mmCIF file of C-alpha atoms and ligand atoms in Angstrom:
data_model
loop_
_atom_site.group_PDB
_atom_site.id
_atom_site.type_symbol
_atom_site.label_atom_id
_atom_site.label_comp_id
_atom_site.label_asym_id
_atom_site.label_seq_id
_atom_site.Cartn_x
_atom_site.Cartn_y
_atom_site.Cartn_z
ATOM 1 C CA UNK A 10 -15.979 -7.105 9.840
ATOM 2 C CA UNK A 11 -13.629 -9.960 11.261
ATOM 3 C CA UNK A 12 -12.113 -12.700 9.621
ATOM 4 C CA UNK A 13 -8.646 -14.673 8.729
ATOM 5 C CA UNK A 14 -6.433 -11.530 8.783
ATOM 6 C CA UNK A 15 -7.501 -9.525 11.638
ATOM 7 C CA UNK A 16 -7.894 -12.440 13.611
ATOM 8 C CA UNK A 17 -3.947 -13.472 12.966
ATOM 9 C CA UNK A 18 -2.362 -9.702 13.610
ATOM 10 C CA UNK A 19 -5.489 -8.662 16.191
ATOM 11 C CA UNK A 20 -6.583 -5.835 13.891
ATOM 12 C CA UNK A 21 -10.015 -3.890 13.938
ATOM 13 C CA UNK A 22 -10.608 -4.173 9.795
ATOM 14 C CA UNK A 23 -8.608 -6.246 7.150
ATOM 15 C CA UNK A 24 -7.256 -2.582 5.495
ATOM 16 C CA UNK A 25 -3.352 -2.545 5.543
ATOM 17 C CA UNK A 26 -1.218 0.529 4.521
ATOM 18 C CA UNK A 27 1.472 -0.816 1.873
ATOM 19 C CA UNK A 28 5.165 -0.031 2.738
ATOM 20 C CA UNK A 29 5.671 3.481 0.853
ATOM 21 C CA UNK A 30 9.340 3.921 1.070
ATOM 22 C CA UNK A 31 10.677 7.526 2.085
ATOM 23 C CA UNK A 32 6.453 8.325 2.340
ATOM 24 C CA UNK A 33 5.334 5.695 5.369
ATOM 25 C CA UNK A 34 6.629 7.144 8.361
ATOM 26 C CA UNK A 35 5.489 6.871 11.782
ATOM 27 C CA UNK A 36 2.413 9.074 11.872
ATOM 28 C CA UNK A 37 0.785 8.211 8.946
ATOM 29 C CA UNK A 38 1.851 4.750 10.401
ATOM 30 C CA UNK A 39 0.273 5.319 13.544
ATOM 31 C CA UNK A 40 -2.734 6.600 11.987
ATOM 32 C CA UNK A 41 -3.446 3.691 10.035
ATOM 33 C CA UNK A 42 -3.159 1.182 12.782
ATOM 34 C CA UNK A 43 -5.434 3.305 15.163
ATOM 35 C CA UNK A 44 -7.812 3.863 12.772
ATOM 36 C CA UNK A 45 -8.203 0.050 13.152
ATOM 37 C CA UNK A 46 -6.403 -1.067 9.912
ATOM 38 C CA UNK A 47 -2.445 -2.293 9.466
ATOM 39 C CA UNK A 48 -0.036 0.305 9.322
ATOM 40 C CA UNK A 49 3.464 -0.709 7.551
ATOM 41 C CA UNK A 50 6.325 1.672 7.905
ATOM 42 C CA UNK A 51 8.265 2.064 4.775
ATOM 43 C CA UNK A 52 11.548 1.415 5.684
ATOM 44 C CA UNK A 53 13.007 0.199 1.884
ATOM 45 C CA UNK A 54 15.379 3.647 2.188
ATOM 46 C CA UNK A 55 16.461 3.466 5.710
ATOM 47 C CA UNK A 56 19.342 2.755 7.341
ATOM 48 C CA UNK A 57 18.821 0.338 10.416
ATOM 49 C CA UNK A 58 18.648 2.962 13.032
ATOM 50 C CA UNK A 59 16.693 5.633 10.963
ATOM 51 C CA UNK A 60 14.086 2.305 11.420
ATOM 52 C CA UNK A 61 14.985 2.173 15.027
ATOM 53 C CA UNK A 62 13.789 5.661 15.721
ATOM 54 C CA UNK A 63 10.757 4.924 13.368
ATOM 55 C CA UNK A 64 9.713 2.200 15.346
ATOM 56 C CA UNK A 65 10.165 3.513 18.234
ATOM 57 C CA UNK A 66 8.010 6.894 16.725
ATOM 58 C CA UNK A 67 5.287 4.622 15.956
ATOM 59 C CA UNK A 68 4.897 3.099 19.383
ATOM 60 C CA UNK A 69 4.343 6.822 21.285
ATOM 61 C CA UNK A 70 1.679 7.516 18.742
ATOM 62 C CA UNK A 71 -0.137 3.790 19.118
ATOM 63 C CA UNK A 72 -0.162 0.860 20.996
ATOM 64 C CA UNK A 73 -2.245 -1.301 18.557
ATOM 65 C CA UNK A 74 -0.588 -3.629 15.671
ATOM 66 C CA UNK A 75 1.790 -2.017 13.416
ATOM 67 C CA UNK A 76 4.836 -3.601 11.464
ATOM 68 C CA UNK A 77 7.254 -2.744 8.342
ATOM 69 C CA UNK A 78 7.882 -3.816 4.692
ATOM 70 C CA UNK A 79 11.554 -4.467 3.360
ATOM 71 C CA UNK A 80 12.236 -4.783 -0.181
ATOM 72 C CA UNK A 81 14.895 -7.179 -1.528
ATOM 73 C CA UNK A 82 16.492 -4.136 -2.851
ATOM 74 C CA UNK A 83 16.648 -2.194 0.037
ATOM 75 C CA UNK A 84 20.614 -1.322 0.575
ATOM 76 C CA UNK A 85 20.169 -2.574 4.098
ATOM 77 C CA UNK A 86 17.397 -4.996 3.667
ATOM 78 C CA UNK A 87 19.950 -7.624 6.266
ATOM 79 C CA UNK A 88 20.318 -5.337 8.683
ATOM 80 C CA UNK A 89 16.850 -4.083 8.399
ATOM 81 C CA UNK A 90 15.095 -7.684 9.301
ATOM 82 C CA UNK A 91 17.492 -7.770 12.199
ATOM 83 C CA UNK A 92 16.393 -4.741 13.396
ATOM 84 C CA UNK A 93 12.070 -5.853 12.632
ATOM 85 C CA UNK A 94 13.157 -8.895 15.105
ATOM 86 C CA UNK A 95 15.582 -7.084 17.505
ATOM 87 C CA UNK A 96 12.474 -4.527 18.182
ATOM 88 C CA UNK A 97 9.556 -7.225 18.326
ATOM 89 C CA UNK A 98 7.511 -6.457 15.224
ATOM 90 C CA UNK A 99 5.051 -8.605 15.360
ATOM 91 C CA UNK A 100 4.351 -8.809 11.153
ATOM 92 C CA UNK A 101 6.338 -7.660 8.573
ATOM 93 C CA UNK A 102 5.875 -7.287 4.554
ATOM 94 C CA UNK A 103 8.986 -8.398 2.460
ATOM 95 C CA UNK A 104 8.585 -7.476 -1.510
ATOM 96 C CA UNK A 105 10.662 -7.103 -4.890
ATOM 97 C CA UNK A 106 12.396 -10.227 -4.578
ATOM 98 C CA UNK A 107 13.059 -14.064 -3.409
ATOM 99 C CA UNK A 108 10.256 -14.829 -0.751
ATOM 100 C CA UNK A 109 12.886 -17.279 0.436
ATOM 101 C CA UNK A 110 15.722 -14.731 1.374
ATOM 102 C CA UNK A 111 13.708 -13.860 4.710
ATOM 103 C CA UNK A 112 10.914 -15.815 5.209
ATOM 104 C CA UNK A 113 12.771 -18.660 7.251
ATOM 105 C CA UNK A 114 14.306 -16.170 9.579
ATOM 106 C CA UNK A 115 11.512 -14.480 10.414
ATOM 107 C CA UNK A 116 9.673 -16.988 11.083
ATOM 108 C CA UNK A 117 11.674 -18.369 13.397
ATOM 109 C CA UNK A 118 11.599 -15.716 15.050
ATOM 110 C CA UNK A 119 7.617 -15.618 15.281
ATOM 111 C CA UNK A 120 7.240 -13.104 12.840
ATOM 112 C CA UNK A 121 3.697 -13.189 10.695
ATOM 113 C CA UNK A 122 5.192 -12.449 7.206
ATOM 114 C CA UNK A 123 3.254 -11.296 4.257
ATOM 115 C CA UNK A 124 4.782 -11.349 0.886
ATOM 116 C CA UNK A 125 3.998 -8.779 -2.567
ATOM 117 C CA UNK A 126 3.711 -10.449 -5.650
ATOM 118 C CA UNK A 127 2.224 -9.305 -9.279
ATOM 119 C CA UNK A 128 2.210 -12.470 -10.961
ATOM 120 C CA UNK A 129 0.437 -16.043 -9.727
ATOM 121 C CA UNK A 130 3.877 -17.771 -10.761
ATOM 122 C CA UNK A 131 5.308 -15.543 -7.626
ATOM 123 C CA UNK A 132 2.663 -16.270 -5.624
ATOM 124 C CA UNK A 133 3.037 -20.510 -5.659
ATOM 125 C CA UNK A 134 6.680 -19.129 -4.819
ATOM 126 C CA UNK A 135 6.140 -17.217 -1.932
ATOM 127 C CA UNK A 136 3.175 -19.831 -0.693
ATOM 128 C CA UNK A 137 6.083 -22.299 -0.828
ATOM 129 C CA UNK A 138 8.560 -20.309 0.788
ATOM 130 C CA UNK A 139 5.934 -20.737 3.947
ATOM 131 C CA UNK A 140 5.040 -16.795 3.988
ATOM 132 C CA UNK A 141 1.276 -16.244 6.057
ATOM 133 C CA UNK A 142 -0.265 -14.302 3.656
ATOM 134 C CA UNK A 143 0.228 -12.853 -0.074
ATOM 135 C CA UNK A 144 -0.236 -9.734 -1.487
ATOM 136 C CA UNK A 145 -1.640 -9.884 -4.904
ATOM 137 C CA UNK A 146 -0.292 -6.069 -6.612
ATOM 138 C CA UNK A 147 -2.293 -5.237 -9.525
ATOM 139 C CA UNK A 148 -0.540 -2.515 -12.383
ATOM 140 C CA UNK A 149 -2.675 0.077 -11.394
ATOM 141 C CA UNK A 150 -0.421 0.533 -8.301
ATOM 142 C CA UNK A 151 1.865 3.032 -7.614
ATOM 143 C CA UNK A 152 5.556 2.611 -7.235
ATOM 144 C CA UNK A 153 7.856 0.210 -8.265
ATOM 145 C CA UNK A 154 6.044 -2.628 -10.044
ATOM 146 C CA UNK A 155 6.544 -5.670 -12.233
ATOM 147 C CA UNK A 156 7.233 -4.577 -15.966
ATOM 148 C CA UNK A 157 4.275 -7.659 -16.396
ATOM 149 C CA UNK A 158 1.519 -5.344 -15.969
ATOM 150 C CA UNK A 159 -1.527 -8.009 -14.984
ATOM 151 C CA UNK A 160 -4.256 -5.662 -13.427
ATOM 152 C CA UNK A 161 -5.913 -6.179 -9.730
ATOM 153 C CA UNK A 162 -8.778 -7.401 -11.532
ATOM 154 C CA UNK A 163 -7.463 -10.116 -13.419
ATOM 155 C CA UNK A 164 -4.547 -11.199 -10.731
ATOM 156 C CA UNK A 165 -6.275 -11.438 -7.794
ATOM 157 C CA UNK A 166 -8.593 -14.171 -8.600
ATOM 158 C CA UNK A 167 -6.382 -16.337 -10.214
ATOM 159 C CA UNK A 168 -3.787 -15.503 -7.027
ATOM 160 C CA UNK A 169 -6.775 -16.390 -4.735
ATOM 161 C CA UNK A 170 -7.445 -20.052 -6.695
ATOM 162 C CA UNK A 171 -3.610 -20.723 -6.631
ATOM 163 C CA UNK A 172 -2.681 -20.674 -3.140
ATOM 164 C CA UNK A 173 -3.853 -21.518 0.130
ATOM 165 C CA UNK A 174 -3.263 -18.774 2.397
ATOM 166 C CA UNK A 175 -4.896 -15.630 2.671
ATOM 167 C CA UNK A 176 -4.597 -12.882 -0.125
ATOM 168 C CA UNK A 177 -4.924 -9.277 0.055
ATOM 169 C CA UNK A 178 -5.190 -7.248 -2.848
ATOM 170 C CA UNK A 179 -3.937 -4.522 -3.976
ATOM 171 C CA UNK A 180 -4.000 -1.977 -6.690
ATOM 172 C CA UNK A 181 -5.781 0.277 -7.370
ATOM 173 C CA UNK A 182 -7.612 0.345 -4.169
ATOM 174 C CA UNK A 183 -9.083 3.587 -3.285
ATOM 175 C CA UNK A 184 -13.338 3.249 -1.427
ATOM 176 C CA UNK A 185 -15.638 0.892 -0.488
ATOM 177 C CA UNK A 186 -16.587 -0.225 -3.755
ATOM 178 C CA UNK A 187 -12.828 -1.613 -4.397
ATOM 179 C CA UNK A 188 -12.985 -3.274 -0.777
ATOM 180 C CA UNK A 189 -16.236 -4.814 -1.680
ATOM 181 C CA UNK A 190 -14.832 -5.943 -5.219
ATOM 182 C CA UNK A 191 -11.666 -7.476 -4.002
ATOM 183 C CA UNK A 192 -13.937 -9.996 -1.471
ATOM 184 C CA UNK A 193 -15.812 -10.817 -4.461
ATOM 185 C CA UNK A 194 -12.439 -11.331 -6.438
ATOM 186 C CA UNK A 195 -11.705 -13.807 -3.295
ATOM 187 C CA UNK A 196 -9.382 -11.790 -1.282
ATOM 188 C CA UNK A 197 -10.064 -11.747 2.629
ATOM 189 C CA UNK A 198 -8.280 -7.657 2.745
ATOM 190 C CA UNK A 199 -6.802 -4.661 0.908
ATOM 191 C CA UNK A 200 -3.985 -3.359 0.916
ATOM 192 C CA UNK A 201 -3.628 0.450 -0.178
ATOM 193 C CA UNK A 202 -1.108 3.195 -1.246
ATOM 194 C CA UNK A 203 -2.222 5.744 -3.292
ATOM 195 C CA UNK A 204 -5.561 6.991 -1.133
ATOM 196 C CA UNK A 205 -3.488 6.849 1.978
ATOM 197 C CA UNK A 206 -0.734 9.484 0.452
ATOM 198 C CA UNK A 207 -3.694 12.170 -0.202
ATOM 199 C CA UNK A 208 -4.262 12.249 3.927
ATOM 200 C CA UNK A 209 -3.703 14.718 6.663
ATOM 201 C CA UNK A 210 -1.393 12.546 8.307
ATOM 202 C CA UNK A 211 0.693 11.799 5.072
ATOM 203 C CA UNK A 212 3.976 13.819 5.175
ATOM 204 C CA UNK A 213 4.613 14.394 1.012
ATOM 205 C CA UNK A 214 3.884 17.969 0.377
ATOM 206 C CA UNK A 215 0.601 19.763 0.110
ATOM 207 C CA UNK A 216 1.567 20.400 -3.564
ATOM 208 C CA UNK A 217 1.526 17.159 -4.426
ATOM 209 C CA UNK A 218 -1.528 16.358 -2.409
ATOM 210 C CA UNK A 219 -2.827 19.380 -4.272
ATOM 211 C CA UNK A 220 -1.383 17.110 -7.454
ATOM 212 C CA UNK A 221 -3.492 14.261 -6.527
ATOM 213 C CA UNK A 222 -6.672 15.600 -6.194
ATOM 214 C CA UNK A 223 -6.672 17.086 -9.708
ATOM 215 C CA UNK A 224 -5.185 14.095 -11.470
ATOM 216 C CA UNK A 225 -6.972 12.068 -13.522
ATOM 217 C CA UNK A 226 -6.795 8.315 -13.935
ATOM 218 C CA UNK A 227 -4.785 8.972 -17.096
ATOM 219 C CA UNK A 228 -2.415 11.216 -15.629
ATOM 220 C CA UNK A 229 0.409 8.440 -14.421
ATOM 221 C CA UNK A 230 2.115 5.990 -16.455
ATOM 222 C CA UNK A 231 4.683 3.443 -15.872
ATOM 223 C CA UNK A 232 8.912 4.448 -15.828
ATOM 224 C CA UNK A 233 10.517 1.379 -16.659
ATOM 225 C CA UNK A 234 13.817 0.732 -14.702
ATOM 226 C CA UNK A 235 15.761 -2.762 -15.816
ATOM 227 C CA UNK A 236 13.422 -5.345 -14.780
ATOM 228 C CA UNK A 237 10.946 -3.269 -12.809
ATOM 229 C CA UNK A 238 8.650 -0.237 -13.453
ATOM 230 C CA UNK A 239 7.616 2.652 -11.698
ATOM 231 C CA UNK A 240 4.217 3.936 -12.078
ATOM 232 C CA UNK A 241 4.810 7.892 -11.607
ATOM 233 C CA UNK A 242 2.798 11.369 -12.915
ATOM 234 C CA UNK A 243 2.991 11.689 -16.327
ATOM 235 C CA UNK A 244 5.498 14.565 -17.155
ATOM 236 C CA UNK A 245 2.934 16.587 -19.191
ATOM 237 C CA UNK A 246 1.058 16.624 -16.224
ATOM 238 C CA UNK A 247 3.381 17.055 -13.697
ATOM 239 C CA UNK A 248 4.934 20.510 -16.022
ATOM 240 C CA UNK A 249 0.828 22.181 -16.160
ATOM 241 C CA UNK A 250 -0.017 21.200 -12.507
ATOM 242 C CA UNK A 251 2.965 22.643 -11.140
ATOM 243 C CA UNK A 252 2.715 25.351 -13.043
ATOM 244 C CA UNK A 253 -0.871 26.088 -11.702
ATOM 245 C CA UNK A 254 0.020 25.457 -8.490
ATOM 246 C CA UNK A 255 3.402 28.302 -8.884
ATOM 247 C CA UNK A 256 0.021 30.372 -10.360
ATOM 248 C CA UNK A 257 -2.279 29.774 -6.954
ATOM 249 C CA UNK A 258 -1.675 30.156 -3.570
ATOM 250 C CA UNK A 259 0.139 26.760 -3.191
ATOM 251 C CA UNK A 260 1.238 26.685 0.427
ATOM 252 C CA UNK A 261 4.628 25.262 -0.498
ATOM 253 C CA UNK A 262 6.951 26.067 -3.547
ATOM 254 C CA UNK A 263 6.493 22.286 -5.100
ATOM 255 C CA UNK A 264 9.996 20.704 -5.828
ATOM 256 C CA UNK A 265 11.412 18.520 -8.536
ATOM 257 C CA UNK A 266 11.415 15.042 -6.485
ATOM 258 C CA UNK A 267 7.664 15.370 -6.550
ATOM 259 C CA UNK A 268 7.661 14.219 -10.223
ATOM 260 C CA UNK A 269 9.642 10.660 -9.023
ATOM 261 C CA UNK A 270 7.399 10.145 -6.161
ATOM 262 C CA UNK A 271 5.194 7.324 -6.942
ATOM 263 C CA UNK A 272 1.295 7.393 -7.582
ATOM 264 C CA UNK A 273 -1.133 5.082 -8.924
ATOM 265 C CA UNK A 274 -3.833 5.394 -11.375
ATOM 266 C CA UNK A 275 -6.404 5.518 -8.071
ATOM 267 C CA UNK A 276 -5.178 9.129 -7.944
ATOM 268 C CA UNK A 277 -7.791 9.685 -10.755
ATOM 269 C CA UNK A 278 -10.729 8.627 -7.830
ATOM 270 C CA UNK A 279 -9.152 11.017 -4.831
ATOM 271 C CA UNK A 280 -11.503 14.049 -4.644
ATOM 272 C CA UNK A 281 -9.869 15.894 -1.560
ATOM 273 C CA UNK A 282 -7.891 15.454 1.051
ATOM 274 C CA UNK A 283 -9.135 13.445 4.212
ATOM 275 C CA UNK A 284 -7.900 12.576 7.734
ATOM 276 C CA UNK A 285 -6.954 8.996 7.479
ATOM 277 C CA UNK A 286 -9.950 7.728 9.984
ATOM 278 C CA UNK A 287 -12.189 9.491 7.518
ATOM 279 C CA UNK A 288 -10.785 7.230 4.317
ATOM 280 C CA UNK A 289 -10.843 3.791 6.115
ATOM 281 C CA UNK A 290 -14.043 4.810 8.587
ATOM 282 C CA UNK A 291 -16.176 5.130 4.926
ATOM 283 C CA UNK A 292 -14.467 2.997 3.629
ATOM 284 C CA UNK A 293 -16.119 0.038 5.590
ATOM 285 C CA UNK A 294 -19.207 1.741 6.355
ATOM 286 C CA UNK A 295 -20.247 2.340 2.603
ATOM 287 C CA UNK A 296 -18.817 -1.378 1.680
ATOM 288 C CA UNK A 297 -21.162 -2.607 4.776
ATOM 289 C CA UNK A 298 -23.967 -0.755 2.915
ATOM 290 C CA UNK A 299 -23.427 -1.706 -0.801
ATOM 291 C CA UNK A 300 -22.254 -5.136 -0.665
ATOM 292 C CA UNK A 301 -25.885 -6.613 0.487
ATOM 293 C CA UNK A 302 -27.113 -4.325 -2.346
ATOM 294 C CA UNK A 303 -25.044 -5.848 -5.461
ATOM 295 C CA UNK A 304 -26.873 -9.261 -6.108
ATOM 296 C CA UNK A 305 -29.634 -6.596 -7.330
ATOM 297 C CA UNK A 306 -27.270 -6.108 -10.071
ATOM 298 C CA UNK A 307 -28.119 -10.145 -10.978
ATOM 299 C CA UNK A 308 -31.371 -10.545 -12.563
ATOM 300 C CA UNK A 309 -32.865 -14.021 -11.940
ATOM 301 C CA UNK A 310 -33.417 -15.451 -15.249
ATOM 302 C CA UNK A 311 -33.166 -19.353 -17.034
ATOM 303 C CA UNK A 312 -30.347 -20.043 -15.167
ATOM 304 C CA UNK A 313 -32.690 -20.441 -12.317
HETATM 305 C C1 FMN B 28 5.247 6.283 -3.265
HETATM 306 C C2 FMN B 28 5.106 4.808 -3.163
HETATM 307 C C3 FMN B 28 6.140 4.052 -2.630
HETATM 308 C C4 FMN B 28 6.022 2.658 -2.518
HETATM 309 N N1 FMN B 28 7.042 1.954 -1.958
HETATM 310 C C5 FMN B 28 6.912 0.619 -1.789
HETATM 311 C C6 FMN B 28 7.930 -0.139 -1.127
HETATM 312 O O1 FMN B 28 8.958 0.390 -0.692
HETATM 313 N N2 FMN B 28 7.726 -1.481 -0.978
HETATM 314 C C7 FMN B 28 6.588 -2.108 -1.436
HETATM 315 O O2 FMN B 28 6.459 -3.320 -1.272
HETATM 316 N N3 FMN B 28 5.611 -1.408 -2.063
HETATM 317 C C8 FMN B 28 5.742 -0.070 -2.231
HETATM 318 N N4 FMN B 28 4.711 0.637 -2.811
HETATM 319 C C9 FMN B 28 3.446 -0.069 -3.140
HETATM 320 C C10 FMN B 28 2.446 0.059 -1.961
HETATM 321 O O3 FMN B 28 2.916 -0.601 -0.815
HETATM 322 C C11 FMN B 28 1.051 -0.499 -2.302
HETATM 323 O O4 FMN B 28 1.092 -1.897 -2.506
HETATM 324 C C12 FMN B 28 0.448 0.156 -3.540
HETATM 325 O O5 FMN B 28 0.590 1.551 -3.450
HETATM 326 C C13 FMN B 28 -1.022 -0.219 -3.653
HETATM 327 O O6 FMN B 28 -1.595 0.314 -4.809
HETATM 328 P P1 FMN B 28 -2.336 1.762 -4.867
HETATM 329 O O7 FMN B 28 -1.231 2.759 -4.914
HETATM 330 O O8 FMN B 28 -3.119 1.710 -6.129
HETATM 331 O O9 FMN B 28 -3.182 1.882 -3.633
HETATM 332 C C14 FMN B 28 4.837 2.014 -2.954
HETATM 333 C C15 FMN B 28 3.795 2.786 -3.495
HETATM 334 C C16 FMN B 28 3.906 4.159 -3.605
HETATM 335 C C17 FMN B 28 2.765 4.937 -4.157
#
């Protein structure tokens, strides 16, 4: 599996791990990129040097391709692309604001940027702006999102016919069969969240691992915050599971700041909890498998 994305960041398979801020640290990080995918650390909550020693984390647990995503909103989002270009990150993610704040300076400074957007109108924006690649975030996703709620399905394709440069999707985005769908939807990669947080590697609590595994697709729902949303667990969920969990042998006491971590509605598909190698290793194997298998699906009829 090769093709516009690898190619440009020298990566195994076109499977990045989103920025998850206070969640994408370096081993999960690390993880990601050696299991041949795109690891992004989450640094939307740092301050510059709590990204320093991130970085530097990252590189004694890999020396393939990683890189970081900054959101407009981050308190030190300045300082912060400094610091990406200061250390030599190679690609960065910017998201939840003006492509045009940082694209020019990284750049410049030979920096492959890739931008988020939920909406094609942001998209011709960033494309404009002269980012390398988009991100097309359907409302499925977890964390903060736009309050516009267009879903993978219906975004990506349009996202795809509206710009030139390469789109990953994401949303949603949990096994093969949502790789194999988002090539059909015309997107060269995928970006995910959700399925990466229920891993080994992942450092949010077992409870709310433990959380994951028994939620539903129903269970989240998106907190609206001013202009953006933030698709969390549903607080009738949130109150039985964690009152199950107090029941069982939960290895850790869960605590109130699970309820405002993000999730997505992909939490419904997570079964159990998986080494990250073991989610992105089936995850291309089975879409290898099943995607020379769908035109079965398309009886040949008249329109022969
Ligand atoms: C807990 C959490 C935190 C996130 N933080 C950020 C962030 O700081 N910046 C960003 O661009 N996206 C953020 N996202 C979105 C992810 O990068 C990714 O695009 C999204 O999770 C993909 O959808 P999925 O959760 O359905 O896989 C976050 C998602 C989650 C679940």
């Amino acid at each position: 599996m090769s093709n516009a994305i690898c190619e440009a960041l020298d990566i195994r398979y076109p499977i990045i791990l989103g920025g998850l801020s206070r969640i994408g640290r370096a081993p999960l990080v690390a993880a990601v990129s050696n299991a041949g995918g795109l690891g992004l650390l989450g640094a939307g909550s740092w301050t510059a040097e709590e990204f320093r020693e991130q970085i530097r984390e990252t590189r004694n647990l890999t020396d393939r391709v990683f890189g970081a995503n900054i959101p407009g909103h981050a308190e030190a989002a300045d300082e912060l692309v400094e610091t990406a270009i200061a250390e030599r990150l190679r690609v960065m993610s910017t998201s939840a604001g003006s492509p045009r704040r940082f694209t020019a300076r990284l750049k410049e400074a030979g920096v492959y940027v890739i931008h988020v957007v939920s909406t094609v109108a942001h998209a011709m924006t960033a494309e404009k702006a002269g980012v390398d690649a988009i991100v097309a975030e359907g409302s499925e996703s977890g964390g903060m999102t736009s309050m516009e709620q267009v879903s993978t399905l219906v975004l990506v394709p349009q996202v795809a016919e509206a710009v030139g440069c390469p789109v990953i999707a994401a949303g949603g985005i949990a096994d093969a069969r949502g790789l194999a769908a988002s090539f059909a939807l015309g997107a060269v990669g995928v970006q995910l969240g959700t399925v990466l947080m229920a891993t080994k590697e992942c450092e949010v609590s077992p409870a709310f691992k433990e959380m994951m595994v028994r939620a539903r697709e129903t269970d989240t729902y998106l907190d609206p915050r001013g202009r953006a949303a933030s698709r969390i667990f549903k607080e009738d969920f949130t109150k039985t599971a964690l009152q199950d969990l107090k029941e069982t042998s939960s290895p850790t006491v869960p605590d109130l700041d699970l309820v405002q971590t993000g999730v997505g509605q992909a939490t419904g598909m997570i079964r159990e909890v998986r080494t990250v190698a073991e989610v992105i290793g089936s995850m291309v194997s089975q879409a290898r498998e099943i995607l020379p298998g769908l035109i079965m699906n398309l009886p040949l009829g008249d329109a022969e």
